[in-house]
PDB file of C-alpha atoms in Angstrom:
ATOM      1  CA  GLU A   6     -51.402 -60.685 -12.393  1.00  0.00           C
ATOM      2  CA  THR A   7     -55.135 -61.312 -12.233  1.00  0.00           C
ATOM      3  CA  GLY A   8     -56.114 -59.547 -15.413  1.00  0.00           C
ATOM      4  CA  VAL A   9     -58.201 -57.008 -13.490  1.00  0.00           C
ATOM      5  CA  THR A  10     -56.719 -53.577 -12.930  1.00  0.00           C
ATOM      6  CA  GLN A  11     -57.971 -50.735 -10.784  1.00  0.00           C
ATOM      7  CA  THR A  12     -57.005 -47.087 -10.569  1.00  0.00           C
ATOM      8  CA  PRO A  13     -56.203 -45.247  -8.483  1.00  0.00           C
ATOM      9  CA  ARG A  14     -54.775 -47.611  -5.876  1.00  0.00           C
ATOM     10  CA  HIS A  15     -55.131 -45.016  -3.143  1.00  0.00           C
ATOM     11  CA  LEU A  16     -57.458 -42.040  -2.909  1.00  0.00           C
ATOM     12  CA  VAL A  17     -57.986 -39.397  -0.263  1.00  0.00           C
ATOM     13  CA  MET A  18     -60.943 -37.118  -0.765  1.00  0.00           C
ATOM     14  CA  GLY A  19     -62.930 -34.582   1.154  1.00  0.00           C
ATOM     15  CA  MET A  20     -66.644 -34.943   1.714  1.00  0.00           C
ATOM     16  CA  THR A  21     -67.466 -32.329  -0.922  1.00  0.00           C
ATOM     17  CA  ASN A  22     -65.219 -33.765  -3.640  1.00  0.00           C
ATOM     18  CA  LYS A  23     -66.225 -35.737  -6.693  1.00  0.00           C
ATOM     19  CA  LYS A  24     -63.972 -38.556  -7.831  1.00  0.00           C
ATOM     20  CA  SER A  25     -64.193 -41.717  -9.895  1.00  0.00           C
ATOM     21  CA  LEU A  26     -62.744 -45.184  -9.493  1.00  0.00           C
ATOM     22  CA  LYS A  27     -61.862 -47.143 -12.615  1.00  0.00           C
ATOM     23  CA  CYS A  28     -61.730 -50.865 -13.223  1.00  0.00           C
ATOM     24  CA  GLU A  29     -60.668 -52.703 -16.361  1.00  0.00           C
ATOM     25  CA  GLN A  30     -60.646 -56.418 -17.020  1.00  0.00           C
ATOM     26  CA  HIS A  31     -58.625 -58.094 -19.765  1.00  0.00           C
ATOM     27  CA  LEU A  32     -60.180 -61.545 -19.389  1.00  0.00           C
ATOM     28  CA  GLY A  33     -63.060 -61.327 -21.830  1.00  0.00           C
ATOM     29  CA  HIS A  34     -65.582 -61.723 -19.030  1.00  0.00           C
ATOM     30  CA  ASN A  35     -69.209 -60.664 -19.254  1.00  0.00           C
ATOM     31  CA  ALA A  36     -69.896 -59.821 -15.610  1.00  0.00           C
ATOM     32  CA  MET A  37     -68.314 -57.147 -13.432  1.00  0.00           C
ATOM     33  CA  TYR A  38     -68.816 -56.276  -9.779  1.00  0.00           C
ATOM     34  CA  TRP A  39     -68.111 -53.594  -7.213  1.00  0.00           C
ATOM     35  CA  TYR A  40     -67.494 -54.654  -3.617  1.00  0.00           C
ATOM     36  CA  LYS A  41     -66.852 -52.653  -0.464  1.00  0.00           C
ATOM     37  CA  GLN A  42     -64.549 -54.097   2.180  1.00  0.00           C
ATOM     38  CA  SER A  43     -64.345 -52.335   5.528  1.00  0.00           C
ATOM     39  CA  ALA A  44     -62.208 -53.272   8.481  1.00  0.00           C
ATOM     40  CA  LYS A  45     -63.715 -56.231  10.290  1.00  0.00           C
ATOM     41  CA  LYS A  46     -66.553 -56.592   7.762  1.00  0.00           C
ATOM     42  CA  PRO A  47     -67.151 -59.180   5.080  1.00  0.00           C
ATOM     43  CA  LEU A  48     -67.127 -58.313   1.431  1.00  0.00           C
ATOM     44  CA  GLU A  49     -70.241 -56.286   0.681  1.00  0.00           C
ATOM     45  CA  LEU A  50     -71.558 -56.587  -2.835  1.00  0.00           C
ATOM     46  CA  MET A  51     -72.552 -53.164  -4.162  1.00  0.00           C
ATOM     47  CA  PHE A  52     -73.326 -53.476  -7.870  1.00  0.00           C
ATOM     48  CA  VAL A  53     -73.418 -56.174 -10.515  1.00  0.00           C
ATOM     49  CA  TYR A  54     -73.242 -55.694 -14.270  1.00  0.00           C
ATOM     50  CA  ASN A  55     -73.822 -58.359 -16.886  1.00  0.00           C
ATOM     51  CA  PHE A  56     -73.179 -57.486 -20.523  1.00  0.00           C
ATOM     52  CA  LYS A  57     -73.052 -53.794 -19.513  1.00  0.00           C
ATOM     53  CA  GLU A  58     -76.489 -53.959 -17.901  1.00  0.00           C
ATOM     54  CA  GLN A  59     -76.882 -53.428 -14.175  1.00  0.00           C
ATOM     55  CA  THR A  60     -78.507 -56.471 -12.650  1.00  0.00           C
ATOM     56  CA  GLU A  61     -78.152 -55.704  -8.984  1.00  0.00           C
ATOM     57  CA  ASN A  62     -77.949 -52.695  -6.699  1.00  0.00           C
ATOM     58  CA  ASN A  63     -77.699 -53.775  -3.085  1.00  0.00           C
ATOM     59  CA  SER A  64     -79.359 -50.749  -1.524  1.00  0.00           C
ATOM     60  CA  VAL A  65     -76.298 -48.636  -2.098  1.00  0.00           C
ATOM     61  CA  PRO A  66     -76.641 -44.910  -1.295  1.00  0.00           C
ATOM     62  CA  SER A  67     -76.990 -42.640  -4.297  1.00  0.00           C
ATOM     63  CA  ARG A  68     -73.691 -40.939  -3.518  1.00  0.00           C
ATOM     64  CA  PHE A  69     -72.187 -44.007  -5.237  1.00  0.00           C
ATOM     65  CA  SER A  70     -72.994 -44.077  -8.940  1.00  0.00           C
ATOM     66  CA  PRO A  71     -71.749 -46.936 -11.148  1.00  0.00           C
ATOM     67  CA  GLU A  72     -71.154 -46.793 -14.866  1.00  0.00           C
ATOM     68  CA  CYS A  73     -70.383 -49.631 -17.246  1.00  0.00           C
ATOM     69  CA  PRO A  74     -69.721 -48.354 -20.793  1.00  0.00           C
ATOM     70  CA  ASN A  75     -68.704 -51.810 -22.065  1.00  0.00           C
ATOM     71  CA  SER A  76     -68.017 -55.292 -20.732  1.00  0.00           C
ATOM     72  CA  SER A  77     -64.375 -54.490 -20.029  1.00  0.00           C
ATOM     73  CA  HIS A  78     -64.702 -51.245 -18.103  1.00  0.00           C
ATOM     74  CA  LEU A  79     -66.452 -50.331 -14.908  1.00  0.00           C
ATOM     75  CA  PHE A  80     -66.498 -47.040 -13.045  1.00  0.00           C
ATOM     76  CA  LEU A  81     -67.674 -45.981  -9.635  1.00  0.00           C
ATOM     77  CA  HIS A  82     -68.436 -42.271  -9.386  1.00  0.00           C
ATOM     78  CA  LEU A  83     -68.229 -40.823  -5.912  1.00  0.00           C
ATOM     79  CA  HIS A  84     -69.720 -37.575  -4.604  1.00  0.00           C
ATOM     80  CA  THR A  85     -70.464 -36.088  -1.204  1.00  0.00           C
ATOM     81  CA  LEU A  86     -69.137 -39.132   0.596  1.00  0.00           C
ATOM     82  CA  GLN A  87     -69.116 -39.638   4.357  1.00  0.00           C
ATOM     83  CA  PRO A  88     -66.167 -40.666   6.542  1.00  0.00           C
ATOM     84  CA  GLU A  89     -67.801 -44.074   7.060  1.00  0.00           C
ATOM     85  CA  ASP A  90     -67.418 -44.677   3.328  1.00  0.00           C
ATOM     86  CA  SER A  91     -63.689 -45.037   3.861  1.00  0.00           C
ATOM     87  CA  ALA A  92     -62.876 -48.603   2.825  1.00  0.00           C
ATOM     88  CA  LEU A  93     -61.202 -50.802   0.255  1.00  0.00           C
ATOM     89  CA  TYR A  94     -63.241 -50.856  -2.944  1.00  0.00           C
ATOM     90  CA  LEU A  95     -62.726 -53.989  -4.954  1.00  0.00           C
ATOM     91  CA  CYS A  96     -63.689 -54.635  -8.523  1.00  0.00           C
ATOM     92  CA  ALA A  97     -64.151 -58.188  -9.769  1.00  0.00           C
ATOM     93  CA  SER A  98     -65.131 -59.960 -12.960  1.00  0.00           C
ATOM     94  CA  SER A  99     -66.385 -63.397 -13.904  1.00  0.00           C
ATOM     95  CA  GLN A 100     -67.271 -65.228 -17.076  1.00  0.00           C
ATOM     96  CA  ASP A 101     -70.954 -64.807 -16.276  1.00  0.00           C
ATOM     97  CA  ILE A 102     -73.042 -63.799 -13.271  1.00  0.00           C
ATOM     98  CA  GLN A 103     -74.035 -67.284 -12.122  1.00  0.00           C
ATOM     99  CA  SER A 104     -72.531 -68.283  -8.795  1.00  0.00           C
ATOM    100  CA  SER A 105     -70.770 -71.260 -10.354  1.00  0.00           C
ATOM    101  CA  TYR A 106     -68.238 -68.962 -12.027  1.00  0.00           C
ATOM    102  CA  GLU A 107     -65.160 -67.948 -10.067  1.00  0.00           C
ATOM    103  CA  GLN A 108     -64.507 -64.275  -9.599  1.00  0.00           C
ATOM    104  CA  TYR A 109     -61.255 -62.499 -10.352  1.00  0.00           C
ATOM    105  CA  PHE A 110     -60.529 -59.485  -8.202  1.00  0.00           C
ATOM    106  CA  GLY A 111     -58.530 -56.384  -8.887  1.00  0.00           C
ATOM    107  CA  PRO A 112     -56.035 -54.996  -6.362  1.00  0.00           C
ATOM    108  CA  GLY A 113     -58.593 -52.524  -5.019  1.00  0.00           C
ATOM    109  CA  THR A 114     -58.700 -48.807  -4.327  1.00  0.00           C
ATOM    110  CA  ARG A 115     -58.034 -47.786  -0.743  1.00  0.00           C
ATOM    111  CA  LEU A 116     -60.368 -44.825  -0.184  1.00  0.00           C
ATOM    112  CA  THR A 117     -60.089 -42.410   2.706  1.00  0.00           C
ATOM    113  CA  VAL A 118     -62.775 -39.774   3.165  1.00  0.00           C
ATOM    114  CA  THR A 119     -61.734 -36.848   5.330  1.00  0.00           C
TER     115      THR A 119
ATOM    116  CA  GLY B  10     -80.117 -60.324   4.311  1.00  0.00           C
ATOM    117  CA  GLN B  11     -78.339 -63.599   3.730  1.00  0.00           C
ATOM    118  CA  GLN B  12     -75.273 -64.055   5.904  1.00  0.00           C
ATOM    119  CA  VAL B  13     -72.666 -66.728   5.488  1.00  0.00           C
ATOM    120  CA  MET B  14     -71.101 -67.556   8.824  1.00  0.00           C
ATOM    121  CA  GLN B  15     -67.565 -68.778   9.157  1.00  0.00           C
ATOM    122  CA  ILE B  16     -65.895 -70.004  12.299  1.00  0.00           C
ATOM    123  CA  PRO B  17     -63.607 -69.174  13.857  1.00  0.00           C
ATOM    124  CA  GLN B  18     -63.329 -65.471  13.161  1.00  0.00           C
ATOM    125  CA  TYR B  19     -59.630 -65.480  14.057  1.00  0.00           C
ATOM    126  CA  GLN B  20     -57.064 -68.199  14.543  1.00  0.00           C
ATOM    127  CA  HIS B  21     -53.504 -67.849  15.724  1.00  0.00           C
ATOM    128  CA  VAL B  22     -51.316 -70.923  15.317  1.00  0.00           C
ATOM    129  CA  GLN B  23     -47.702 -71.845  15.696  1.00  0.00           C
ATOM    130  CA  GLU B  24     -45.973 -72.680  12.458  1.00  0.00           C
ATOM    131  CA  GLY B  25     -46.352 -76.397  11.835  1.00  0.00           C
ATOM    132  CA  GLU B  26     -49.723 -76.685  13.537  1.00  0.00           C
ATOM    133  CA  ASP B  27     -52.876 -77.533  11.610  1.00  0.00           C
ATOM    134  CA  PHE B  28     -55.709 -75.113  10.937  1.00  0.00           C
ATOM    135  CA  THR B  29     -59.363 -75.560  10.006  1.00  0.00           C
ATOM    136  CA  THR B  30     -62.067 -73.069   9.115  1.00  0.00           C
ATOM    137  CA  TYR B  31     -65.735 -73.930   8.732  1.00  0.00           C
ATOM    138  CA  CYS B  32     -68.478 -72.444   6.623  1.00  0.00           C
ATOM    139  CA  ASN B  33     -72.098 -73.143   7.518  1.00  0.00           C
ATOM    140  CA  SER B  34     -75.285 -72.496   5.609  1.00  0.00           C
ATOM    141  CA  SER B  35     -78.932 -72.854   6.559  1.00  0.00           C
ATOM    142  CA  THR B  36     -79.825 -74.119   3.114  1.00  0.00           C
ATOM    143  CA  THR B  37     -78.651 -76.786   0.690  1.00  0.00           C
ATOM    144  CA  LEU B  38     -76.076 -75.331  -1.649  1.00  0.00           C
ATOM    145  CA  SER B  39     -75.481 -76.037  -5.311  1.00  0.00           C
ATOM    146  CA  ASN B  40     -71.824 -75.132  -4.953  1.00  0.00           C
ATOM    147  CA  ILE B  41     -69.368 -73.389  -2.677  1.00  0.00           C
ATOM    148  CA  GLN B  42     -66.164 -71.527  -3.415  1.00  0.00           C
ATOM    149  CA  TRP B  43     -63.137 -70.663  -1.297  1.00  0.00           C
ATOM    150  CA  TYR B  44     -60.916 -67.596  -1.603  1.00  0.00           C
ATOM    151  CA  LYS B  45     -57.763 -66.393   0.139  1.00  0.00           C
ATOM    152  CA  GLN B  46     -56.857 -62.767   0.793  1.00  0.00           C
ATOM    153  CA  ARG B  47     -53.324 -62.011   1.913  1.00  0.00           C
ATOM    154  CA  PRO B  48     -52.782 -58.971   4.172  1.00  0.00           C
ATOM    155  CA  GLY B  49     -52.920 -55.869   1.986  1.00  0.00           C
ATOM    156  CA  GLY B  50     -54.035 -57.943  -0.984  1.00  0.00           C
ATOM    157  CA  HIS B  51     -57.222 -58.929  -2.733  1.00  0.00           C
ATOM    158  CA  PRO B  52     -59.254 -62.149  -2.664  1.00  0.00           C
ATOM    159  CA  VAL B  53     -57.895 -64.897  -4.878  1.00  0.00           C
ATOM    160  CA  PHE B  54     -59.974 -67.887  -5.921  1.00  0.00           C
ATOM    161  CA  LEU B  55     -58.791 -71.198  -4.503  1.00  0.00           C
ATOM    162  CA  ILE B  56     -61.362 -73.838  -5.399  1.00  0.00           C
ATOM    163  CA  GLN B  57     -64.990 -74.702  -6.042  1.00  0.00           C
ATOM    164  CA  LEU B  58     -66.856 -77.689  -4.620  1.00  0.00           C
ATOM    165  CA  VAL B  59     -69.996 -79.021  -6.240  1.00  0.00           C
ATOM    166  CA  LYS B  60     -70.679 -82.620  -5.245  1.00  0.00           C
ATOM    167  CA  SER B  61     -72.041 -83.933  -1.961  1.00  0.00           C
ATOM    168  CA  GLY B  62     -69.188 -85.155   0.246  1.00  0.00           C
ATOM    169  CA  GLU B  63     -66.597 -83.902  -2.217  1.00  0.00           C
ATOM    170  CA  VAL B  64     -63.009 -83.658  -1.010  1.00  0.00           C
ATOM    171  CA  LYS B  65     -60.355 -81.799  -2.957  1.00  0.00           C
ATOM    172  CA  LYS B  66     -56.704 -81.266  -2.101  1.00  0.00           C
ATOM    173  CA  GLN B  67     -54.216 -78.611  -3.072  1.00  0.00           C
ATOM    174  CA  LYS B  68     -50.861 -79.501  -1.536  1.00  0.00           C
ATOM    175  CA  ARG B  69     -51.367 -78.907   2.210  1.00  0.00           C
ATOM    176  CA  LEU B  70     -54.926 -77.580   1.770  1.00  0.00           C
ATOM    177  CA  THR B  71     -57.899 -79.944   1.973  1.00  0.00           C
ATOM    178  CA  PHE B  72     -61.374 -78.727   1.055  1.00  0.00           C
ATOM    179  CA  GLN B  73     -64.500 -80.635   1.954  1.00  0.00           C
ATOM    180  CA  PHE B  74     -68.172 -80.259   1.069  1.00  0.00           C
ATOM    181  CA  GLY B  75     -70.617 -81.770   3.540  1.00  0.00           C
ATOM    182  CA  GLU B  76     -72.798 -84.723   2.659  1.00  0.00           C
ATOM    183  CA  ALA B  77     -75.910 -82.567   2.962  1.00  0.00           C
ATOM    184  CA  LYS B  78     -74.217 -79.742   1.024  1.00  0.00           C
ATOM    185  CA  LYS B  79     -74.918 -77.321   3.851  1.00  0.00           C
ATOM    186  CA  ASN B  80     -71.408 -76.866   5.149  1.00  0.00           C
ATOM    187  CA  SER B  81     -67.841 -76.853   4.018  1.00  0.00           C
ATOM    188  CA  SER B  82     -64.397 -76.806   5.573  1.00  0.00           C
ATOM    189  CA  LEU B  83     -60.862 -75.855   4.665  1.00  0.00           C
ATOM    190  CA  HIS B  84     -58.069 -77.641   6.490  1.00  0.00           C
ATOM    191  CA  ILE B  85     -54.419 -76.662   6.278  1.00  0.00           C
ATOM    192  CA  THR B  86     -51.874 -79.232   7.381  1.00  0.00           C
ATOM    193  CA  ALA B  87     -48.623 -78.032   8.964  1.00  0.00           C
ATOM    194  CA  THR B  88     -49.167 -74.324   8.491  1.00  0.00           C
ATOM    195  CA  GLN B  89     -46.442 -72.084   7.160  1.00  0.00           C
ATOM    196  CA  THR B  90     -46.031 -68.324   7.416  1.00  0.00           C
ATOM    197  CA  THR B  91     -47.081 -68.089   3.770  1.00  0.00           C
ATOM    198  CA  ASP B  92     -50.553 -69.315   4.798  1.00  0.00           C
ATOM    199  CA  VAL B  93     -51.223 -66.050   6.644  1.00  0.00           C
ATOM    200  CA  GLY B  94     -54.321 -64.274   5.411  1.00  0.00           C
ATOM    201  CA  THR B  95     -58.098 -64.311   5.505  1.00  0.00           C
ATOM    202  CA  TYR B  96     -59.958 -67.263   4.065  1.00  0.00           C
ATOM    203  CA  PHE B  97     -63.446 -66.686   2.695  1.00  0.00           C
ATOM    204  CA  CYS B  98     -66.075 -69.131   1.605  1.00  0.00           C
ATOM    205  CA  ALA B  99     -68.693 -67.945  -0.871  1.00  0.00           C
ATOM    206  CA  GLU B 100     -72.072 -69.463  -1.579  1.00  0.00           C
ATOM    207  CA  PRO B 101     -74.930 -68.721  -3.978  1.00  0.00           C
ATOM    208  CA  SER B 102     -77.521 -66.213  -2.898  1.00  0.00           C
ATOM    209  CA  TYR B 103     -80.907 -67.738  -2.057  1.00  0.00           C
ATOM    210  CA  ASN B 104     -82.823 -65.845  -4.693  1.00  0.00           C
ATOM    211  CA  THR B 105     -80.437 -64.299  -7.217  1.00  0.00           C
ATOM    212  CA  ASP B 106     -77.714 -66.951  -7.688  1.00  0.00           C
ATOM    213  CA  LYS B 107     -75.053 -64.312  -7.032  1.00  0.00           C
ATOM    214  CA  LEU B 108     -72.105 -65.163  -4.821  1.00  0.00           C
ATOM    215  CA  ILE B 109     -72.364 -64.162  -1.167  1.00  0.00           C
ATOM    216  CA  PHE B 110     -69.056 -64.077   0.686  1.00  0.00           C
ATOM    217  CA  GLY B 111     -68.665 -65.382   4.184  1.00  0.00           C
ATOM    218  CA  THR B 112     -67.461 -63.400   7.156  1.00  0.00           C
ATOM    219  CA  GLY B 113     -63.974 -64.827   6.722  1.00  0.00           C
ATOM    220  CA  THR B 114     -61.456 -66.460   9.041  1.00  0.00           C
ATOM    221  CA  ARG B 115     -58.234 -64.573   9.623  1.00  0.00           C
ATOM    222  CA  LEU B 116     -55.247 -66.841  10.096  1.00  0.00           C
ATOM    223  CA  GLN B 117     -52.061 -65.700  11.777  1.00  0.00           C
ATOM    224  CA  VAL B 118     -49.074 -68.018  11.844  1.00  0.00           C
ATOM    225  CA  PHE B 119     -46.266 -67.460  14.312  1.00  0.00           C
ATOM    226  CA  PRO B 120     -42.812 -68.717  13.321  1.00  0.00           C
TER     227      PRO B 120
END
């Protein structure tokens, strides 16, 4: 148990659907992250939040919209996705955003876009 | 963008053989971290190295930080089937101090 939970674990959606991924951390951390992991690709950092404020957006298409209502919860809103967006979406948290802090990952949401 | 290269990309070994993965950077690093991701799982933090030439051990795993702090290695002695997975190094971004994950080395162990 890593203290980071994600729901749903699996999601199949059509290109016209709207869905949301949820992440919750029970570790008292200040920083939260969204990563995308595709087959044969390294972990791609998408968004970073520190104390609920977005500090980084790595040129992610606008069809992905993050939301961080508080330091414990993080959402990723999805709309009009493309088949190439199919991937494992991982949420992570750390004590703070500096690179010296280890990151704790959730189990991920396996997303399939049809 | 910044890319963290790991070699090899894949490694298949017989159970009992040793395994090493390398992480190379073009810049001097303040620290480096290592993570393991089992098949179907998520990355799990293993260790962080900070000092030049640092060597840390966790049972059969030996982690090393280069003297120049530009490279790191993870060595597994006498691999077991439980070692199967992808091993990632992660280093600070050049300009934002965020963690950048390496390309990973996927280890397969045959019994």
